[in-house]
Amino acid sequence: MMPSESGAESLERPAGQVGTDAASVEATAGAAGGGPDPETSSAPLGRHQSRLSWPQVKRLDALLREPIPIHGRGNFPTLSVQPRQIVQVVRSSLEEQGLHVHSVRLHGSAASHVLHPESGLGYKDLDLVFQMDLQSEASFQLTKTVVLACLLDFLPVGVSRAKITPLTLKEAYVQKLVKVFTELDRWSLISLSNKSGKNVELKFVDSVRRQFEFSIDSFQIILDSLLLFGQCSFTPMSEDFHPTVTGESLYGDFAEALEHLQHRVIATRSPEEIRGGGLLKYCHLLVRGFRPRPSTDVRALQRYMCSRFFIDFPDPVEQRRIL
């Protein structure tokens, strides 16, 4: 899920500005002998950015090609969806409706897995972030309508679509809908159901004050160049011919965050800004063998986390539910 300072999340179903410093998107072939676009791939990277290695690009491509079942409720059939397919269909449909998508990114634990699969954390949800302009309530509603309509494209052959409405698709395949529309936070989430808990989470982000808890889950990988390569190139990827893919760390320093992931280090900035304080994730990391870096004032860190947790969840019933 997307951490946020705001408590303004509106669940429609019981059940910094992202990429402000984003790298320009590389759209063609890649690093070693692939003929990259000189105006993009030669651009200097900031400390928060890094180009993915060939093994990392291969893992990313495999992850985006792996079919994920979207389980329907009642008599609705299971949809088999490749992440790259749903990204392409949703993006194209949004653009057709005049909703421009600036970039699409893989975020969170799945991005961390691509960068360093030996961390032992693995990944569960597949977080796909569409960075776009959401300036009005109407744009939120249109985005939701477009995404639900896209699910029709993934229904099995032979299923009648005549009487299936967006509301029907919502009831059948959507695990959760979230919308946040405040002065500083404008984003929405559509989570598609998976019985094993491996939900496909489509996040449409205009702005959000905080989108990570710890350095190890602060990674975003820009997918545009890889997706375009798959659409335009008839030559299979290889070490000598593949798209240039850029990753970012919202923590601020990519190399430092990756080192934390590789060496199981717990580090964050301003934990009091994280919804829930990051307390539960912190406990989870401790159980998995991660430890705060030696320079950390652990007592102060834990105090901030607990304080924010009780501010956000003051009701004992809600505390038990969260735990």
Coordinates of N, CA and C in Angstrom, one line a residue, residues 139-247:
S139 N -11.5 14.0 -13.2 CA -10.4 13.2 -13.7 C -10.2 11.9 -12.9
F140 N -10.5 11.9 -11.6 CA -10.5 10.7 -10.8 C -11.6 9.7 -11.3
Q141 N -12.8 10.3 -11.5 CA -13.9 9.4 -11.9 C -13.6 8.8 -13.2
L142 N -13.1 9.6 -14.2 CA -12.8 9.1 -15.5 C -11.7 8.1 -15.5
T143 N -10.7 8.2 -14.6 CA -9.7 7.2 -14.5 C -10.2 5.9 -14.0
K144 N -11.1 5.9 -13.0 CA -11.7 4.7 -12.5 C -12.5 4.0 -13.6
T145 N -13.3 4.8 -14.3 CA -14.2 4.3 -15.4 C -13.4 3.6 -16.5
V146 N -12.3 4.3 -16.9 CA -11.4 3.7 -17.9 C -10.8 2.4 -17.5
V147 N -10.3 2.3 -16.3 CA -9.6 1.1 -15.8 C -10.6 0.0 -15.7
L148 N -11.8 0.2 -15.2 CA -12.8 -0.9 -15.1 C -13.2 -1.3 -16.5
A149 N -13.3 -0.4 -17.5 CA -13.6 -0.8 -18.8 C -12.5 -1.7 -19.5
C150 N -11.3 -1.4 -19.1 CA -10.2 -2.2 -19.6 C -10.2 -3.6 -19.2
L151 N -10.9 -3.9 -18.1 CA -10.9 -5.3 -17.6 C -11.7 -6.2 -18.6
L152 N -12.6 -5.5 -19.4 CA -13.4 -6.3 -20.4 C -12.4 -7.0 -21.4
D153 N -11.3 -6.3 -21.7 CA -10.3 -6.8 -22.7 C -9.7 -8.1 -22.2
F154 N -9.8 -8.4 -20.9 CA -9.1 -9.6 -20.4 C -10.0 -10.7 -20.1
L155 N -11.3 -10.5 -20.4 CA -12.3 -11.6 -20.2 C -12.0 -12.7 -21.2
P156 N -12.1 -14.0 -20.8 CA -11.9 -15.1 -21.7 C -12.8 -15.1 -22.9
V157 N -12.3 -15.6 -24.0 CA -13.1 -15.7 -25.2 C -14.4 -16.5 -24.9
G158 N -15.5 -16.0 -25.4 CA -16.8 -16.7 -25.3 C -17.6 -16.2 -24.1
V159 N -17.0 -15.3 -23.3 CA -17.8 -14.6 -22.2 C -18.6 -13.5 -22.8
S160 N -19.9 -13.4 -22.7 CA -20.7 -12.4 -23.2 C -20.4 -11.1 -22.4
R161 N -20.1 -10.0 -23.2 CA -19.9 -8.7 -22.6 C -21.1 -7.8 -22.6
A162 N -22.1 -8.2 -23.2 CA -23.3 -7.3 -23.5 C -23.9 -6.7 -22.3
K163 N -24.0 -7.4 -21.2 CA -24.7 -6.8 -20.1 C -23.7 -6.5 -18.9
I164 N -22.4 -6.5 -19.2 CA -21.5 -6.3 -18.1 C -21.2 -4.8 -18.1
T165 N -21.4 -4.1 -16.9 CA -21.2 -2.7 -16.7 C -19.9 -2.5 -15.9
P166 N -19.4 -1.2 -15.9 CA -18.3 -1.0 -15.0 C -18.6 -1.3 -13.5
L167 N -19.8 -1.1 -13.1 CA -20.1 -1.4 -11.7 C -20.1 -2.9 -11.5
T168 N -20.5 -3.7 -12.5 CA -20.4 -5.1 -12.4 C -19.0 -5.6 -12.3
L169 N -18.1 -5.0 -13.1 CA -16.7 -5.4 -13.1 C -16.0 -5.0 -11.7
K170 N -16.5 -3.8 -11.2 CA -15.9 -3.4 -9.9 C -16.3 -4.5 -8.8
E171 N -17.6 -4.9 -8.8 CA -18.0 -5.9 -7.8 C -17.3 -7.2 -8.0
A172 N -17.0 -7.5 -9.2 CA -16.4 -8.9 -9.5 C -14.9 -8.9 -9.3
Y173 N -14.1 -7.9 -9.6 CA -12.7 -8.0 -9.7 C -11.9 -7.0 -8.8
V174 N -12.5 -6.0 -8.3 CA -11.8 -5.0 -7.5 C -11.8 -5.4 -6.0
Q175 N -10.6 -5.5 -5.5 CA -10.5 -5.8 -4.0 C -10.6 -4.5 -3.2
K176 N -10.1 -3.4 -3.7 CA -10.2 -2.2 -3.0 C -10.1 -1.0 -3.9
L177 N -10.8 0.1 -3.6 CA -10.7 1.4 -4.2 C -10.3 2.4 -3.2
V178 N -9.3 3.2 -3.5 CA -9.0 4.3 -2.6 C -8.8 5.6 -3.4
K179 N -9.3 6.7 -2.8 CA -9.1 8.0 -3.4 C -8.7 9.0 -2.4
V180 N -7.6 9.8 -2.6 CA -7.2 10.8 -1.8 C -7.1 12.1 -2.6
F181 N -7.8 13.1 -2.2 CA -7.9 14.4 -3.0 C -7.8 15.5 -2.0
T182 N -6.6 15.9 -1.7 CA -6.4 17.1 -0.8 C -5.5 18.1 -1.5
E183 N -5.2 19.1 -0.8 CA -4.3 20.1 -1.4 C -2.9 19.6 -1.7
L184 N -2.4 18.7 -0.9 CA -1.0 18.2 -1.1 C -1.0 16.8 -1.6
D185 N -2.1 16.0 -1.4 CA -2.1 14.6 -1.9 C -3.2 14.4 -2.8
R186 N -2.9 14.0 -4.0 CA -3.9 13.6 -5.0 C -3.5 12.3 -5.7
W187 N -4.1 11.2 -5.3 CA -3.8 10.0 -5.9 C -5.0 9.0 -5.7
S188 N -5.0 7.9 -6.4 CA -6.0 6.9 -6.3 C -5.4 5.5 -6.5
L189 N -6.1 4.5 -6.0 CA -5.6 3.2 -6.0 C -6.8 2.3 -6.4
I190 N -6.5 1.4 -7.4 CA -7.4 0.3 -7.8 C -6.7 -1.0 -7.6
S191 N -7.1 -1.8 -6.6 CA -6.4 -3.1 -6.3 C -7.3 -4.2 -6.8
L192 N -6.7 -5.0 -7.7 CA -7.4 -6.1 -8.3 C -7.2 -7.4 -7.5
S193 N -8.2 -8.2 -7.4 CA -8.2 -9.3 -6.5 C -7.4 -10.5 -6.9
N194 N -6.7 -11.0 -5.9 CA -5.9 -12.3 -6.1 C -6.0 -13.0 -4.8
K195 N -6.5 -14.3 -4.8 CA -6.8 -15.0 -3.6 C -5.5 -15.4 -2.8
S196 N -4.4 -15.4 -3.5 CA -3.1 -15.7 -2.8 C -2.5 -14.4 -2.2
G197 N -3.2 -13.3 -2.4 CA -2.7 -12.0 -1.8 C -1.7 -11.3 -2.7
K198 N -1.5 -11.8 -3.9 CA -0.6 -11.1 -4.8 C -1.4 -10.2 -5.7
N199 N -1.9 -9.1 -5.1 CA -2.8 -8.2 -5.8 C -2.0 -7.3 -6.8
V200 N -2.6 -7.1 -7.9 CA -2.1 -6.1 -8.9 C -2.7 -4.7 -8.4
E201 N -1.8 -3.8 -8.0 CA -2.3 -2.5 -7.5 C -1.9 -1.4 -8.5
L202 N -2.9 -0.8 -9.1 CA -2.8 0.2 -10.0 C -2.9 1.6 -9.3
K203 N -1.9 2.4 -9.3 CA -1.9 3.6 -8.5 C -1.7 4.8 -9.5
F204 N -2.6 5.7 -9.4 CA -2.7 6.9 -10.3 C -2.3 8.1 -9.4
V205 N -1.1 8.7 -9.7 CA -0.6 9.6 -8.8 C -0.3 11.0 -9.4
D206 N -0.9 12.0 -8.9 CA -0.5 13.4 -9.3 C 0.5 13.9 -8.3
S207 N 0.2 13.8 -7.0 CA 1.2 14.2 -6.0 C 0.9 13.4 -4.7
V208 N 2.0 13.2 -3.9 CA 1.8 12.6 -2.6 C 3.0 13.0 -1.8
R209 N 2.8 13.3 -0.5 CA 3.9 13.8 0.3 C 4.9 12.8 0.7
R210 N 4.5 11.5 0.8 CA 5.4 10.5 1.2 C 4.9 9.2 0.6
Q211 N 5.8 8.5 -0.1 CA 5.5 7.3 -0.8 C 6.4 6.1 -0.4
F212 N 7.1 6.2 0.7 CA 7.9 5.1 1.1 C 8.0 5.2 2.6
E213 N 8.4 4.1 3.2 CA 8.6 4.0 4.7 C 10.1 4.0 5.0
F214 N 10.8 3.0 4.4 CA 12.2 2.8 4.7 C 13.0 2.9 3.4
S215 N 14.3 3.1 3.5 CA 15.1 3.2 2.3 C 14.9 2.0 1.3
I216 N 14.8 0.8 1.9 CA 14.7 -0.4 1.1 C 13.5 -0.6 0.3
D217 N 12.4 0.2 0.7 CA 11.2 0.1 -0.2 C 10.9 1.4 -0.9
S218 N 12.0 2.2 -1.1 CA 11.8 3.5 -1.7 C 12.1 3.5 -3.2
F219 N 12.3 2.3 -3.8 CA 12.7 2.3 -5.2 C 11.5 2.3 -6.1
Q220 N 11.7 3.0 -7.2 CA 10.8 3.0 -8.4 C 11.7 2.8 -9.6
I221 N 11.1 1.9 -10.5 CA 11.8 1.6 -11.8 C 10.9 2.1 -12.9
I222 N 11.4 3.0 -13.7 CA 10.6 3.6 -14.8 C 10.5 2.5 -16.0
L223 N 9.3 2.2 -16.3 CA 9.0 1.1 -17.2 C 8.9 1.4 -18.7
D224 N 8.8 2.7 -19.0 CA 8.5 3.2 -20.3 C 9.4 2.6 -21.4
S225 N 10.7 2.7 -21.2 CA 11.6 2.3 -22.2 C 11.5 0.8 -22.5
L226 N 11.4 0.0 -21.4 CA 11.2 -1.5 -21.6 C 10.0 -1.9 -22.3
L227 N 8.9 -1.2 -22.0 CA 7.6 -1.5 -22.6 C 7.6 -1.1 -24.1
L228 N 8.2 0.0 -24.4 CA 8.3 0.5 -25.8 C 9.2 -0.4 -26.6
F229 N 10.3 -0.9 -26.0 CA 11.2 -1.8 -26.7 C 10.4 -3.1 -27.1
G230 N 9.6 -3.6 -26.2 CA 8.8 -4.8 -26.5 C 7.8 -4.6 -27.6
Q231 N 7.3 -3.4 -27.7 CA 6.3 -3.1 -28.8 C 7.0 -2.9 -30.1
C232 N 8.2 -2.3 -30.1 CA 8.8 -1.9 -31.4 C 10.0 -2.7 -31.9
S233 N 10.6 -3.5 -31.1 CA 11.7 -4.3 -31.5 C 11.4 -5.7 -31.9
F234 N 11.8 -6.2 -33.0 CA 11.6 -7.6 -33.4 C 12.8 -8.5 -33.0
T235 N 13.8 -7.8 -32.4 CA 15.0 -8.6 -32.0 C 14.9 -8.8 -30.5
P236 N 15.1 -10.1 -30.0 CA 15.0 -10.3 -28.6 C 16.1 -9.6 -27.8
M237 N 15.8 -9.3 -26.6 CA 16.8 -8.6 -25.8 C 18.0 -9.5 -25.5
S238 N 19.1 -8.9 -25.4 CA 20.4 -9.6 -25.0 C 21.2 -8.7 -24.2
E239 N 22.3 -9.2 -23.7 CA 23.2 -8.3 -23.0 C 23.8 -7.1 -23.8
D240 N 23.9 -7.4 -25.1 CA 24.4 -6.4 -26.0 C 23.3 -5.5 -26.7
F241 N 22.1 -5.9 -26.5 CA 21.0 -5.2 -27.1 C 19.7 -5.2 -26.2
H242 N 19.6 -4.2 -25.4 CA 18.4 -4.1 -24.5 C 18.2 -2.6 -24.2
P243 N 17.0 -2.3 -23.8 CA 16.7 -0.9 -23.5 C 17.4 -0.4 -22.2
T244 N 17.7 0.9 -22.2 CA 18.3 1.5 -21.0 C 17.1 1.8 -20.0
V245 N 17.2 1.2 -18.8 CA 16.1 1.4 -17.8 C 16.7 2.1 -16.6
T246 N 16.0 3.1 -16.2 CA 16.4 3.9 -15.0 C 15.6 3.6 -13.8
G247 N 16.3 3.5 -12.7 CA 15.7 3.3 -11.4 C 15.9 4.6 -10.5

